[in-house]
């Protein structure tokens, strides 16, 4: 929806392995965001980007890194996955100026 | 953590009933948003509110931006089975203090159908 594609949609991996999730947009929006959604915690911001190579931390950034080498792609990396990072991850995009964010369909990540 | 108090956390609906939910905050927001999330999907924007006192409708949905800028409500009239899902409110603070255009989310209201 809204020109956002998240990949993969599902992933199962083992503790200690690196994981990279990709968000691709076709809207040419300036802002991109990574959230995680867990029962009892709602949506929590991990990192966001306000332009190519411009990123900043969100509320729950420990254990995660991001990169944005071009406008359309925002990557979320778990350098060494832990079981506490099992979650559903959502990417969102926004044009700024108080305009709403629009969300992708999520990636369900299970770390065993 | 979350700064928006959304209530109720869950509710059962019977087809045809009207539904009401609200969000309150200790902070002022410039924008209020309401999203709906279906299982296995991302949140989808329902209504966006940009001005205190604004009342906006989208079909059977009506939302209002509170006069104090610290609250918002969403009403659903004549509910139908496909209204089931999780509804989230989100607020966007003043742009001067929010360079990243970040949102603060409520904890969600889960709408279920009465058996």
XYZ file of C-alpha atoms in Angstrom:
227
model
C 0.000 0.000 0.000
C 1.009 3.631 -0.606
C 3.939 2.367 -2.696
C 5.774 0.661 0.170
C 7.265 -2.809 -0.099
C 8.846 -4.625 2.818
C 11.016 -7.682 2.339
C 11.091 -10.345 3.443
C 7.525 -10.650 4.775
C 8.487 -13.507 7.080
C 11.830 -14.694 8.420
C 12.948 -17.248 10.955
C 16.557 -17.177 12.044
C 18.820 -18.162 14.909
C 20.214 -16.121 17.762
C 23.502 -14.473 16.898
C 22.974 -14.272 13.160
C 22.825 -10.952 11.285
C 19.508 -9.969 9.761
C 18.675 -7.196 7.305
C 15.168 -6.025 6.535
C 14.451 -3.869 3.536
C 11.911 -1.136 2.950
C 11.407 0.167 -0.567
C 9.191 3.118 -1.503
C 8.056 4.483 -4.838
C 6.603 7.753 -3.467
C 9.854 9.736 -3.312
C 9.051 10.721 0.290
C 11.791 12.321 2.344
C 11.094 10.554 5.643
C 11.271 6.836 6.330
C 10.760 5.052 9.641
C 11.234 1.635 11.199
C 8.896 0.514 13.989
C 8.466 -2.677 15.920
C 5.104 -3.866 17.195
C 4.798 -6.119 20.214
C 1.798 -7.120 22.326
C 1.325 -4.652 25.160
C 3.724 -2.116 23.662
C 2.013 -0.941 20.522
C 4.171 0.661 17.849
C 7.628 1.804 18.928
C 10.032 3.772 16.766
C 13.441 2.160 16.214
C 15.184 4.541 13.802
C 14.147 7.057 11.210
C 15.649 8.832 8.225
C 15.110 12.397 7.089
C 17.096 12.108 3.878
C 19.755 10.113 2.084
C 22.480 9.215 4.575
C 20.605 11.151 7.313
C 19.310 8.962 10.107
C 18.557 9.272 13.794
C 17.616 7.038 16.711
C 14.134 6.389 17.948
C 12.793 5.089 21.210
C 14.177 1.517 21.005
C 17.320 1.738 18.880
C 19.681 -0.495 20.885
C 20.756 -3.534 18.870
C 19.664 -2.034 15.561
C 21.363 -0.035 12.831
C 19.984 1.521 9.669
C 21.228 2.797 6.361
C 19.738 4.890 3.598
C 21.975 5.119 0.545
C 19.181 6.241 -1.779
C 15.794 7.875 -1.352
C 13.759 4.769 -2.057
C 15.471 2.261 0.234
C 15.794 2.127 4.023
C 17.508 -0.897 5.530
C 17.219 -2.121 9.111
C 20.011 -4.394 10.356
C 20.189 -6.542 13.437
C 23.934 -7.157 13.723
C 23.540 -10.140 16.062
C 19.910 -11.089 16.504
C 18.564 -11.905 19.965
C 15.299 -13.569 20.956
C 14.049 -10.253 22.376
C 14.067 -8.905 18.830
C 11.365 -11.340 17.770
C 8.645 -8.981 16.625
C 6.689 -7.592 13.722
C 8.588 -4.784 12.018
C 6.862 -2.027 10.096
C 8.301 0.516 7.744
C 6.536 3.839 7.274
C 7.068 6.772 4.950
C 6.121 10.424 5.166
C 6.496 13.604 3.172
C 6.927 15.818 6.250
C 5.100 19.095 6.978
C 2.784 17.341 9.436
C 1.501 14.991 6.733
C 0.537 11.462 7.870
C 2.870 8.515 7.773
C 1.874 5.530 5.645
C 2.822 2.006 6.600
C 3.999 -1.096 4.811
C 2.516 -4.538 5.485
C 5.225 -5.575 7.923
C 7.874 -8.240 8.354
C 7.281 -10.974 10.895
C 10.689 -11.901 12.359
C 11.201 -14.882 14.641
C 14.550 -15.437 16.318
C 15.004 -18.862 17.845
C 7.089 4.915 25.935
C 3.612 5.845 24.823
C 2.307 9.202 25.892
C -1.211 8.819 24.537
C -3.911 7.181 26.611
C -6.325 5.398 24.320
C -9.580 3.922 25.594
C -11.186 1.548 25.679
C -8.459 -1.060 25.176
C -10.991 -3.448 23.704
C -14.678 -3.674 23.071
C -17.213 -6.013 21.609
C -19.605 -4.748 19.008
C -22.832 -6.058 17.615
C -23.639 -5.297 14.037
C -25.517 -2.017 13.810
C -24.186 -0.545 17.052
C -22.370 2.776 17.229
C -18.814 2.714 18.585
C -16.811 5.426 20.275
C -13.145 5.553 21.287
C -10.841 8.353 22.362
C -7.285 9.404 22.994
C -5.941 11.863 25.533
C -2.516 13.339 26.015
C -0.654 15.500 28.477
C 0.987 17.247 25.524
C -0.367 19.456 22.771
C -0.417 18.066 19.250
C -0.648 19.816 15.906
C -2.049 16.802 14.088
C -4.199 13.884 15.162
C -4.385 10.725 13.076
C -6.544 7.620 13.281
C -5.382 4.320 11.797
C -6.942 0.859 11.508
C -4.926 -2.347 11.461
C -6.275 -5.650 10.174
C -4.549 -8.941 11.086
C -1.321 -9.498 9.164
C -1.320 -6.011 7.684
C 0.085 -2.602 8.464
C -1.928 0.299 9.908
C -4.001 2.115 7.318
C -4.839 5.790 7.671
C -8.539 6.469 8.261
C -8.736 10.151 9.135
C -6.278 13.016 9.586
C -7.118 16.109 11.652
C -5.089 19.317 11.443
C -6.946 21.998 13.394
C -8.326 22.267 16.914
C -12.091 21.735 16.868
C -12.011 20.133 13.425
C -14.659 17.474 12.831
C -14.028 15.193 9.856
C -15.982 12.270 8.438
C -14.977 9.358 6.246
C -18.092 7.356 5.443
C -19.434 5.957 8.718
C -16.393 7.228 10.609
C -16.249 10.614 12.302
C -13.289 12.013 14.208
C -12.729 15.250 16.081
C -9.627 17.189 17.080
C -10.221 18.421 20.634
C -10.330 22.134 21.368
C -7.524 21.830 23.918
C -5.386 20.021 21.274
C -4.785 17.300 23.852
C -7.477 14.845 22.812
C -9.334 13.297 19.917
C -12.198 10.861 19.475
C -13.313 8.477 16.758
C -16.906 7.365 16.263
C -18.085 4.547 14.041
C -21.776 4.538 13.264
C -23.840 1.443 12.448
C -20.923 -0.978 12.799
C -20.503 -3.872 10.386
C -18.401 -7.053 10.733
C -15.541 -5.647 8.650
C -15.052 -2.902 11.256
C -13.331 -5.512 13.427
C -9.653 -4.745 13.911
C -7.332 -2.581 15.977
C -7.708 1.191 15.866
C -4.770 3.425 16.741
C -4.672 7.118 17.419
C -1.466 9.030 16.778
C -0.436 12.574 17.519
C 2.180 14.718 15.892
C 3.773 17.443 18.041
C 4.617 20.965 16.955
C 6.988 20.910 13.985
C 9.529 23.109 15.749
C 10.041 20.368 18.309
C 9.667 17.472 15.911
C 12.208 17.731 13.131
C 11.683 14.087 12.216
C 7.878 14.437 11.897
C 7.598 11.625 14.392
C 4.344 10.265 15.747
C 3.288 9.298 19.235
C 0.879 6.360 19.241
C -1.888 5.264 21.531
C -1.978 1.658 22.688
C -4.849 0.750 20.379
C -8.503 -0.214 20.716
C -9.315 -3.762 19.671
C -12.775 -4.068 18.181
C -14.313 -7.542 18.251
C -17.680 -8.961 17.260
C -20.036 -10.196 19.958
C -20.579 -13.926 19.669
